[in-house]
PDB file of C-alpha atoms in Angstrom:
ATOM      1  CA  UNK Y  11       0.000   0.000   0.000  1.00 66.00           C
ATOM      2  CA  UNK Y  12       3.023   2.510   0.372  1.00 68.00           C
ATOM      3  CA  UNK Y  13       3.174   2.991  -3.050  1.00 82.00           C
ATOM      4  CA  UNK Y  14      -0.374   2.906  -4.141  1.00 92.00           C
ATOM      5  CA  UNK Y  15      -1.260   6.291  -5.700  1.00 94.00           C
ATOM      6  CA  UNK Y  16      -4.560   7.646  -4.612  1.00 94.00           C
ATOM      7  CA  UNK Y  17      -6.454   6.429  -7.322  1.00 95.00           C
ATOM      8  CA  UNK Y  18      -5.562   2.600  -6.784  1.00 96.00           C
ATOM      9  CA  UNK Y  19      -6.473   3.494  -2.565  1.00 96.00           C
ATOM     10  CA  UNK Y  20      -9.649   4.920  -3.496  1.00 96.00           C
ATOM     11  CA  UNK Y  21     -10.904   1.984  -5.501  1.00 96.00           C
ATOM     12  CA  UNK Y  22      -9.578  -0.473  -2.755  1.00 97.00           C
ATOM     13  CA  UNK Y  23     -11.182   1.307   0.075  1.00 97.00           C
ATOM     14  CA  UNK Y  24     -14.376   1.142  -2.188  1.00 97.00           C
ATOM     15  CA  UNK Y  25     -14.310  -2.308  -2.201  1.00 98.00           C
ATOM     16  CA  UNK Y  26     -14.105  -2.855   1.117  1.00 98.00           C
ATOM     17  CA  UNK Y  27     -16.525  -0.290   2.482  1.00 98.00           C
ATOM     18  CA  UNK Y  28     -19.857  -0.823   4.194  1.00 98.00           C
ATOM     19  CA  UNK Y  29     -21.561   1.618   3.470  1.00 97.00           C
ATOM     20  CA  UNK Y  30     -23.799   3.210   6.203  1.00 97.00           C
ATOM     21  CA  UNK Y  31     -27.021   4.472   7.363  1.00 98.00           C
ATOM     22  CA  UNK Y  32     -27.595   4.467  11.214  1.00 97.00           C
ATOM     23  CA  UNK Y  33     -28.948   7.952  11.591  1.00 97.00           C
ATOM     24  CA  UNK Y  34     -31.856   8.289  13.948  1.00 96.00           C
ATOM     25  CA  UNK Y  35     -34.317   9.778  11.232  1.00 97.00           C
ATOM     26  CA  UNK Y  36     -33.220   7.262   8.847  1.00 98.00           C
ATOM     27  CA  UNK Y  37     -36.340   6.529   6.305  1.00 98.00           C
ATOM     28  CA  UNK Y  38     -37.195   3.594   3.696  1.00 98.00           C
ATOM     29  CA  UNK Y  39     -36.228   6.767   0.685  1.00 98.00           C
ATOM     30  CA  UNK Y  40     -32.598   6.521   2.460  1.00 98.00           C
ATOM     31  CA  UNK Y  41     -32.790   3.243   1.853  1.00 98.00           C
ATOM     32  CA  UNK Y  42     -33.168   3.053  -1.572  1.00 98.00           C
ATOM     33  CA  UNK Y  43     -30.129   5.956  -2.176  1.00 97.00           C
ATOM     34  CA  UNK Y  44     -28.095   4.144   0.206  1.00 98.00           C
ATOM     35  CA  UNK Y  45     -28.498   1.322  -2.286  1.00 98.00           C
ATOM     36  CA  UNK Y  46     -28.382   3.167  -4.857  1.00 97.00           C
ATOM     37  CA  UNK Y  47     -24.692   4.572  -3.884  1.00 97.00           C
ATOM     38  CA  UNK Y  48     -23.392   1.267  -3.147  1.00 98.00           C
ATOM     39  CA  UNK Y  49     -22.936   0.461  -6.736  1.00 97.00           C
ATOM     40  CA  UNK Y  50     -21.119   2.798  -8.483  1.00 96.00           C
ATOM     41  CA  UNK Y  51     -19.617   2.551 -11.865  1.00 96.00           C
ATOM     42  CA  UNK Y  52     -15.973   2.186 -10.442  1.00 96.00           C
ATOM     43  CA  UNK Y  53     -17.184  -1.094  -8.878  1.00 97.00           C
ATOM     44  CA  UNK Y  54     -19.324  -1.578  -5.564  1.00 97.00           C
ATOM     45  CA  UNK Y  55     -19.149  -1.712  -2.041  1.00 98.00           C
ATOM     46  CA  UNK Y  56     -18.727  -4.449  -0.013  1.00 98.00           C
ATOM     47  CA  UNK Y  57     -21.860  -4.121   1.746  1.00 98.00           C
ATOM     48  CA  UNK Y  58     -24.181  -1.554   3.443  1.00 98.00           C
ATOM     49  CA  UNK Y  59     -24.813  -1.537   7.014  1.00 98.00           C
ATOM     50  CA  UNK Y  60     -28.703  -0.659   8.510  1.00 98.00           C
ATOM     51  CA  UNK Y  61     -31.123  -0.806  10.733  1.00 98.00           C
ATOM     52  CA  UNK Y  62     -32.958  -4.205  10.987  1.00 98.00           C
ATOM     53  CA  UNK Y  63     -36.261  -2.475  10.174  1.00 98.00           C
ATOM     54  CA  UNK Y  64     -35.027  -1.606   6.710  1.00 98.00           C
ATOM     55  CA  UNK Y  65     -33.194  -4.507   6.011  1.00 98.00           C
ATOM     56  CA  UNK Y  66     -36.495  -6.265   4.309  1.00 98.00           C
ATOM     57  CA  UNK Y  67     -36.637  -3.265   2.169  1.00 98.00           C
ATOM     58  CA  UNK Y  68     -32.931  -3.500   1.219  1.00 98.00           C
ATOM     59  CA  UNK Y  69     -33.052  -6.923   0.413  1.00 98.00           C
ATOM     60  CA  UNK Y  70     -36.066  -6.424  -1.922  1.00 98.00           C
ATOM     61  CA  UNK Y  71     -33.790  -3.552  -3.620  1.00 98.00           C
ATOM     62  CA  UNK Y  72     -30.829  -5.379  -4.414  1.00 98.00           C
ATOM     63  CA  UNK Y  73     -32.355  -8.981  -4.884  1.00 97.00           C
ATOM     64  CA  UNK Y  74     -31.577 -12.373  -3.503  1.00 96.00           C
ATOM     65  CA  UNK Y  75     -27.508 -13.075  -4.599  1.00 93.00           C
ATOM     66  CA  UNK Y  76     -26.076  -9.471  -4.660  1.00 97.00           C
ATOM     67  CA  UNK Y  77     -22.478  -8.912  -4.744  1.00 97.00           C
ATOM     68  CA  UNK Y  78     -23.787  -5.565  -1.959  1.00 98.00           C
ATOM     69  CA  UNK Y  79     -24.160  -7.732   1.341  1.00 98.00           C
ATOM     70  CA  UNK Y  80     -26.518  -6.346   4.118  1.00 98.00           C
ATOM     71  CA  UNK Y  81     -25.372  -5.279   7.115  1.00 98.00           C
ATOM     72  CA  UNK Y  82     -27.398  -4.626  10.467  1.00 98.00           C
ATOM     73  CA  UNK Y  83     -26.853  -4.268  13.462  1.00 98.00           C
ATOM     74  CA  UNK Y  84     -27.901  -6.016  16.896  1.00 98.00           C
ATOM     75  CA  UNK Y  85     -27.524  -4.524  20.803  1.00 98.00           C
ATOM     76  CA  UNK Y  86     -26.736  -1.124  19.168  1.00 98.00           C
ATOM     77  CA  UNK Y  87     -25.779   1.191  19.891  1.00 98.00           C
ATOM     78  CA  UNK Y  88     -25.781   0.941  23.893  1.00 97.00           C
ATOM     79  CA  UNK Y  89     -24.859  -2.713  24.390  1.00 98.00           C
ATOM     80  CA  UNK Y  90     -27.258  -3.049  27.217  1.00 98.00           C
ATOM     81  CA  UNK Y  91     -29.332  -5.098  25.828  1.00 98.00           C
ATOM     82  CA  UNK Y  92     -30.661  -8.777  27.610  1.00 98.00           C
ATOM     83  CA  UNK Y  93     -29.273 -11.563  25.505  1.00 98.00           C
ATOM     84  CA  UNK Y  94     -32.757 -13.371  24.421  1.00 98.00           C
ATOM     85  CA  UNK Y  95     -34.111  -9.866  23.009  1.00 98.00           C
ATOM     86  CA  UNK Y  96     -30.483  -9.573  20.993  1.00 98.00           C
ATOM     87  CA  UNK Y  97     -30.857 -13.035  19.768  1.00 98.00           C
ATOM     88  CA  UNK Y  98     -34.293 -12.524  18.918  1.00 98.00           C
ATOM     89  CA  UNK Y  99     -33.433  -9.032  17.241  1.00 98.00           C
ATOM     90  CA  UNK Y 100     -30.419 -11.595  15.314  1.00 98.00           C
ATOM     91  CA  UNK Y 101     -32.766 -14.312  14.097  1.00 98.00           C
ATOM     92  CA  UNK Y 102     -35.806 -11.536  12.733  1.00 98.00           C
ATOM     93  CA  UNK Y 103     -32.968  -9.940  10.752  1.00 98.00           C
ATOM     94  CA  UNK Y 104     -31.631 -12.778   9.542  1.00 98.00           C
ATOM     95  CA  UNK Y 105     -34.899 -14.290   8.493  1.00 98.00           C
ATOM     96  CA  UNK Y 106     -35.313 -10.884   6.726  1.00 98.00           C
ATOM     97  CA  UNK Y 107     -32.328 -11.131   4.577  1.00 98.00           C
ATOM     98  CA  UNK Y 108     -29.199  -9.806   6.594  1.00 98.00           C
ATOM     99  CA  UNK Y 109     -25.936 -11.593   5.672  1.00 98.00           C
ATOM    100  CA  UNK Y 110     -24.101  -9.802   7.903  1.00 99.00           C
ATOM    101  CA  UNK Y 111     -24.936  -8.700  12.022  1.00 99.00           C
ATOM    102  CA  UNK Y 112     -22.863  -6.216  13.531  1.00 98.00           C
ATOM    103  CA  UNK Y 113     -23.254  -7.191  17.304  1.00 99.00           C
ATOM    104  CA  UNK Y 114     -22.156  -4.480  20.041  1.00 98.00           C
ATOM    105  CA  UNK Y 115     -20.877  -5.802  23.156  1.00 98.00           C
ATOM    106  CA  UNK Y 116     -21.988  -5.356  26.154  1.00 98.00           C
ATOM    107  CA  UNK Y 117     -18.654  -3.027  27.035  1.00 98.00           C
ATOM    108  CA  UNK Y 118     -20.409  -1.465  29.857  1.00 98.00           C
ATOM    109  CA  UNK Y 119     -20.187  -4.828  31.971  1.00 98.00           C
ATOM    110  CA  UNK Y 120     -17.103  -5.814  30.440  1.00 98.00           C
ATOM    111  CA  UNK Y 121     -15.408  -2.542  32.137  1.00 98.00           C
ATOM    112  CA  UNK Y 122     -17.178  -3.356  35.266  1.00 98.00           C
ATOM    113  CA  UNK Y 123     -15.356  -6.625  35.352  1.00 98.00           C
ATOM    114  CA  UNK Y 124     -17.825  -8.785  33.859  1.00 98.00           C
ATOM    115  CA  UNK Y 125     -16.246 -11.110  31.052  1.00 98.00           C
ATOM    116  CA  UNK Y 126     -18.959 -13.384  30.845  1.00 98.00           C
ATOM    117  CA  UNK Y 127     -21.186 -11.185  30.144  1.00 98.00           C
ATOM    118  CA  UNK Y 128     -19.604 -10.545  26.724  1.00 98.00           C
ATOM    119  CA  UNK Y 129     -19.041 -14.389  26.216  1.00 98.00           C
ATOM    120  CA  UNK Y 130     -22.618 -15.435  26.733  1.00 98.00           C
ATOM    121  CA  UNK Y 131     -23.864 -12.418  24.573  1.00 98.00           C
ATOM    122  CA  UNK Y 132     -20.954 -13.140  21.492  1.00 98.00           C
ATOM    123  CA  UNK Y 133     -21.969 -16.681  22.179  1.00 98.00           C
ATOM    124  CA  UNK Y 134     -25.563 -16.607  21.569  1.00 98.00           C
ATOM    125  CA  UNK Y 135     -25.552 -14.475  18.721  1.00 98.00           C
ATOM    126  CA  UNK Y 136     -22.984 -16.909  17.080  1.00 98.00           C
ATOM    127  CA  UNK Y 137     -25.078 -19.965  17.479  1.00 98.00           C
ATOM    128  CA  UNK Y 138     -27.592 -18.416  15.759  1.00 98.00           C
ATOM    129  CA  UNK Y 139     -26.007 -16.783  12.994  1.00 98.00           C
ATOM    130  CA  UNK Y 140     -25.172 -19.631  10.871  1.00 96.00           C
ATOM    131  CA  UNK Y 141     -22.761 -20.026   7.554  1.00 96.00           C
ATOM    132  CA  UNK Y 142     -22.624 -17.520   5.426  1.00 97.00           C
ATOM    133  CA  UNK Y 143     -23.743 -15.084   7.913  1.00 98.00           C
ATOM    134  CA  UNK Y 144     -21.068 -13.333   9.275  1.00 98.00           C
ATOM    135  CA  UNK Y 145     -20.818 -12.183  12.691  1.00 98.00           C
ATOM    136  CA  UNK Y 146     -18.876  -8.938  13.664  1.00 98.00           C
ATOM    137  CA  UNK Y 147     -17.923  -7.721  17.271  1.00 98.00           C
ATOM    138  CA  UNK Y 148     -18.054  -3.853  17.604  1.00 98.00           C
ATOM    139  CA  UNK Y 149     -16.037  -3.270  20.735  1.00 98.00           C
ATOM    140  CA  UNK Y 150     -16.773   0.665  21.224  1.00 98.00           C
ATOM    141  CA  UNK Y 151     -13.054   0.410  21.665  1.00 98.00           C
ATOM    142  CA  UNK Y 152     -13.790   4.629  22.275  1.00 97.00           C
ATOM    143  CA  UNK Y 153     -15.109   3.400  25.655  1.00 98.00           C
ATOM    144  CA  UNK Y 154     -13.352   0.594  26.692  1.00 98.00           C
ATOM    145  CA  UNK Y 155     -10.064   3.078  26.099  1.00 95.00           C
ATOM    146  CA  UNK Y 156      -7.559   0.917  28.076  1.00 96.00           C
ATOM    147  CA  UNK Y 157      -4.987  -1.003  26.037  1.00 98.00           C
ATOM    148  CA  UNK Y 158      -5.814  -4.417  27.916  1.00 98.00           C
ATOM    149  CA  UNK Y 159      -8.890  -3.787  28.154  1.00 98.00           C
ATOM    150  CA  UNK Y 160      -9.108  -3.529  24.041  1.00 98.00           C
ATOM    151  CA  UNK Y 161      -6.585  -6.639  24.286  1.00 98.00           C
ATOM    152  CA  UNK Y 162      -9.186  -8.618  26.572  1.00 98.00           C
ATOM    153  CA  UNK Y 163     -12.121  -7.944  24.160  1.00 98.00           C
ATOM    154  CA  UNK Y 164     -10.252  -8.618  21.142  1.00 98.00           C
ATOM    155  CA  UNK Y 165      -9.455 -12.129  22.417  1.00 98.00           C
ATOM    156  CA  UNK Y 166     -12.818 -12.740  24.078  1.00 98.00           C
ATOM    157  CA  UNK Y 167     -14.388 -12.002  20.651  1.00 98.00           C
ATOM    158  CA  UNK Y 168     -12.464 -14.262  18.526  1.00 98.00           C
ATOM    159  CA  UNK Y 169     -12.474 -17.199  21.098  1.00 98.00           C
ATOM    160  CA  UNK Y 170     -16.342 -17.006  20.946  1.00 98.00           C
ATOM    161  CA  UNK Y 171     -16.562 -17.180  17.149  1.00 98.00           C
ATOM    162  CA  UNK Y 172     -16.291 -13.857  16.108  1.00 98.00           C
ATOM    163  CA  UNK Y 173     -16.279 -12.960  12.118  1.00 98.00           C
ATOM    164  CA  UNK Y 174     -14.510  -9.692  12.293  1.00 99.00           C
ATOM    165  CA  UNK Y 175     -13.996  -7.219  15.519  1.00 98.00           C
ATOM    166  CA  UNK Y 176     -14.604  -4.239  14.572  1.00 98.00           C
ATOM    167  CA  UNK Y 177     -13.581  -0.935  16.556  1.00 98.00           C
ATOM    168  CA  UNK Y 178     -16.843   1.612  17.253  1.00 98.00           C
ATOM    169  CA  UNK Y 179     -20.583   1.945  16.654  1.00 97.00           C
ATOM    170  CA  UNK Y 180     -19.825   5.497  15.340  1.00 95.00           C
ATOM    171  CA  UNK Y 181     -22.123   7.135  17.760  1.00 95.00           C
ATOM    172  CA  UNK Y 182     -19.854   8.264  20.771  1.00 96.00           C
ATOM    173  CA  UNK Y 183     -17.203  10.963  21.181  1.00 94.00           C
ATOM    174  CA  UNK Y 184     -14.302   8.733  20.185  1.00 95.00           C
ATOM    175  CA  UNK Y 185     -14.509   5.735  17.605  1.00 95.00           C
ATOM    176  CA  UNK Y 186     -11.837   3.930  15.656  1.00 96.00           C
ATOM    177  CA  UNK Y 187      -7.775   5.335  16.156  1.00 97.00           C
ATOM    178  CA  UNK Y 188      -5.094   3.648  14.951  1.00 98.00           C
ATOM    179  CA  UNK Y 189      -3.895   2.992  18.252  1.00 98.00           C
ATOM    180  CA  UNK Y 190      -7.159   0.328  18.949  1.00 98.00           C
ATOM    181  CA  UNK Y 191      -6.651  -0.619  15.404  1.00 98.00           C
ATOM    182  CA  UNK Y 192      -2.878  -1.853  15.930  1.00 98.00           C
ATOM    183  CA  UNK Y 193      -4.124  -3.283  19.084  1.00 98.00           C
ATOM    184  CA  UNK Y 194      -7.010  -5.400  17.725  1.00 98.00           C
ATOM    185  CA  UNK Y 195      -4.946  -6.407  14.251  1.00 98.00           C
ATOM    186  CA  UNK Y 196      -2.526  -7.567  16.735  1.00 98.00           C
ATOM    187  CA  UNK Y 197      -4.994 -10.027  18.317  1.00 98.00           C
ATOM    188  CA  UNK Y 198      -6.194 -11.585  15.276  1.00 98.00           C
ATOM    189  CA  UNK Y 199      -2.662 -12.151  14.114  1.00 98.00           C
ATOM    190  CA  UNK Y 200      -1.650 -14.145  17.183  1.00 98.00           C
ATOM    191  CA  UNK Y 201      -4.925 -16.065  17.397  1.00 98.00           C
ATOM    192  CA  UNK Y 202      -3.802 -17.789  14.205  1.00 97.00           C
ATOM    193  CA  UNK Y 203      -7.458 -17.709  13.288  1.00 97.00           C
ATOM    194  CA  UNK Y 204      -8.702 -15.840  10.000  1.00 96.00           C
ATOM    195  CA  UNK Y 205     -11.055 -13.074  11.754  1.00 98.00           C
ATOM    196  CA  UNK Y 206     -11.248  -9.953   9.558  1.00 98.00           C
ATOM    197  CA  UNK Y 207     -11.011  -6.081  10.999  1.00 98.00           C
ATOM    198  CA  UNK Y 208     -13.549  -3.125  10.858  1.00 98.00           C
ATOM    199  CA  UNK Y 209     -12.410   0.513  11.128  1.00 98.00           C
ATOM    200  CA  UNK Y 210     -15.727   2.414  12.146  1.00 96.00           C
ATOM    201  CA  UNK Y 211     -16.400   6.091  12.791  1.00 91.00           C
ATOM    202  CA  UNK Y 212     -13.897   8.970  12.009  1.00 86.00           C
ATOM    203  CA  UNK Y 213     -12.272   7.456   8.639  1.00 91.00           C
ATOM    204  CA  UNK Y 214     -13.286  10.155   6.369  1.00 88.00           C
ATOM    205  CA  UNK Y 215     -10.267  10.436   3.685  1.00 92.00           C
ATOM    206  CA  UNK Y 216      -8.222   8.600   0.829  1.00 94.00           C
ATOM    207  CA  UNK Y 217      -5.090   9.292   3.547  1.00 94.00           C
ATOM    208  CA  UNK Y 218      -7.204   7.594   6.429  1.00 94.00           C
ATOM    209  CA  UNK Y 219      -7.562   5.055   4.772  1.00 95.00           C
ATOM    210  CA  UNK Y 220      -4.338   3.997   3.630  1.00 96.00           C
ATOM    211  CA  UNK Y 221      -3.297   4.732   6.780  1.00 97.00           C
ATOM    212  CA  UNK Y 222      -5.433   1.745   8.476  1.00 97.00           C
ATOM    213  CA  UNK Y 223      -4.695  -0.467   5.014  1.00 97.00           C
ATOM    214  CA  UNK Y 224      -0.478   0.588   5.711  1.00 97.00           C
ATOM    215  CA  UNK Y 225      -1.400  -0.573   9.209  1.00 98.00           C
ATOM    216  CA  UNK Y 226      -2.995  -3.934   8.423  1.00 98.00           C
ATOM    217  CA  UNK Y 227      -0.037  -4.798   5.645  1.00 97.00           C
ATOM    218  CA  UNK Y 228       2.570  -4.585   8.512  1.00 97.00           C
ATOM    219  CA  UNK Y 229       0.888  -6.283  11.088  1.00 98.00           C
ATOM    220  CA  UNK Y 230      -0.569  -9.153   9.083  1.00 98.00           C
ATOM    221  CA  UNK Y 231       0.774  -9.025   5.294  1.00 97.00           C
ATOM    222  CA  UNK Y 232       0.530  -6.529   2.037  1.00 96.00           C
ATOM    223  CA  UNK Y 233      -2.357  -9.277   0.310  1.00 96.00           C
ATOM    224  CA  UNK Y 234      -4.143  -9.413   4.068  1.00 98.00           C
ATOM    225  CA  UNK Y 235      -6.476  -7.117   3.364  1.00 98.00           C
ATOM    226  CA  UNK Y 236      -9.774  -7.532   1.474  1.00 98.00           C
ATOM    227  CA  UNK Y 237     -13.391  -7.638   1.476  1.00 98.00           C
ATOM    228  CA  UNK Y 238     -13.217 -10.467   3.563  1.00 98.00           C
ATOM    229  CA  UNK Y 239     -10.886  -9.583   5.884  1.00 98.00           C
ATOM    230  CA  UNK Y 240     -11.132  -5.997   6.236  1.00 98.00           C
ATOM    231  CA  UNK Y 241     -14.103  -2.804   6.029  1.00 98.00           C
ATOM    232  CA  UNK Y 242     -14.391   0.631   6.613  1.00 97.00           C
ATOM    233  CA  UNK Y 243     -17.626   1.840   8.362  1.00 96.00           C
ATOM    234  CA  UNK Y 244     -18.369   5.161   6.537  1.00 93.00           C
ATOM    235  CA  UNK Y 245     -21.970   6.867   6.016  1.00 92.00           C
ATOM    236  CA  UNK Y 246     -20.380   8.680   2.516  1.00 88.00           C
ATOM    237  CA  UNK Y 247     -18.503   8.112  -0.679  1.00 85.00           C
ATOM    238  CA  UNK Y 248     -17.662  11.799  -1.004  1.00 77.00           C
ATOM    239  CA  UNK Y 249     -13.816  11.607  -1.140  1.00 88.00           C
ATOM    240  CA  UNK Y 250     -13.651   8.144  -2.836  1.00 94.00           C
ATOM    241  CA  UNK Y 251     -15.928   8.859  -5.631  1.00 93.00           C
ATOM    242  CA  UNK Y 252     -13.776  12.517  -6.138  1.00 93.00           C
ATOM    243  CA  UNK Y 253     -10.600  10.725  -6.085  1.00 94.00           C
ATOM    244  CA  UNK Y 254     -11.810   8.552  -8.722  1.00 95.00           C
ATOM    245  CA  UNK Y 255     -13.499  10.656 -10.898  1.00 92.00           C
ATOM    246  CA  UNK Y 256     -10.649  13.853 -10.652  1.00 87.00           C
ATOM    247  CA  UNK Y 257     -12.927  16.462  -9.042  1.00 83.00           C
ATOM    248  CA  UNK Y 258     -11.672  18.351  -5.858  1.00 65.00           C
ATOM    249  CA  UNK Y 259     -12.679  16.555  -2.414  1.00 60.00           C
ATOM    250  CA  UNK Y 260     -16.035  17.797  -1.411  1.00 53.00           C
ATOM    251  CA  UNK Y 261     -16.110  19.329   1.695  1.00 49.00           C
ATOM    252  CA  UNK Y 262     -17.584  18.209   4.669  1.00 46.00           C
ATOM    253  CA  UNK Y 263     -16.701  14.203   3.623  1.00 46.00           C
ATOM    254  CA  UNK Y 264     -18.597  11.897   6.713  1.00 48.00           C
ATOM    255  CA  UNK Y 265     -17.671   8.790   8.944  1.00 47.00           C
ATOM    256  CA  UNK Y 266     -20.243   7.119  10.658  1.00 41.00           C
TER     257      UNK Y 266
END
């Protein structure tokens, strides 16, 4: 990736974006842009991430075997949810045509000492979540802020089946930093396990991103990264799309 011009980054971090709508006043016209944007004519994105109440709708949108997976998400964004309503939440979105849950943790316990609580929730969710739906872990690494605390939840989550951890729900003061990132890359690599990485909230440029994809090369290896193994959480394609197309950055470029 260090010698990847712009151009080559932007269409790489296309490819491995889910792209996102968790605002509040989210509505089914949303939707159908947020569909819309995830296939461009420089390629597509990996998937796009939603509430479960739209994921129906989505799924209608881009038909049964799209290369766009669906995202949504399940304890979010507080974490405080009890474990039968999150697996219940799981299995309706699932039976609605999610391939992918986004789980939050229940951090708040986990900083308050209680491990289990994040096994029996990561747990659950796994068993019923089953092949190809992908599970990913969002830590709220933000949060948790500790370095062995990060450490901890990284390990928890992969030892209880965990798809991909990914860093932040994107809705509290601080989300992903390289710093959590090099600590949770570092976890997959020495669990020997193939568990994939998501950057979410507050990666807004092309030189954000290759700064994560720079980050994953050295810890892991320069072919490491790729839709399977590696998203960006971002709510725009402002910067991406004006990379690719030559026009100046537009201002203002989001993170989720």
């Amino acid at each position: 990736m260090l010698e990847a011009t712009n151009r080559q980054i932007a269409a790489f971090a296309l490819s491995l974006m889910d792209l996102t709508d968790l605002t509040d006043d989210c509505t089914p016209e949303a939707i159908e842009r947020l569909c819309a944007s995830a296939r461009t004519r420089h390629g597509h994105t990996a998937a796009i991430c939603i509430w479960p109440r739209f994921v129906a709708q989505a799924r209608a949108i881009l038909g049964p075997h799209s290369a766009v997976k669906i995202a949504t998400v399940a304890n979010f964004p507080s974490g405080d949810l009890a474990v039968d309503t999150v697996v219940e939440e799981t299995r309706r979105a699932i039976g609605d045509g999610a391939d992918e849950i986004d789980l939050v943790i229940p951090y708040r316990a986990f900083m308050a000492g209680d491990e289990q609580a994040v096994r029996r929730m990561i747990s659950a969710v796994r068993r019923v979540c089953p092949a190809p739906v992908l599970l990913k872990t969002i830590l709220e690494t933000g949060e948790l802020r500790d370095r062995d605390l990060i450490r901890s939840a990284s390990h928890i989550a992969i030892q209880e089946g965990a798809d991909f951890i990914k860093t932040s729900t994107g809705k509290v003061a601080v989300n992903a930093t390289l710093e959590a990132a090099d600590i949770m890359l570092t976890c997959i690599r020495e669990s020997g396990r193939k568990v994939g990485f998501k950057a979410a909230g507050g990666v807004r440029t092309i030189g954000d991103a290759r700064m994560y994809l720079n980050l994953a090369a050295t810890i892991h290896s320069p072919d490491w990264p790729m839709p399977s193994t590696f998203r960006f959480g971002a709510s725009g394609l402002l910067d991406i799309l004006s990379v690719l197309e030559d026009r100046e950055p537009v201002a203002g470029a989001t993170a989720y």
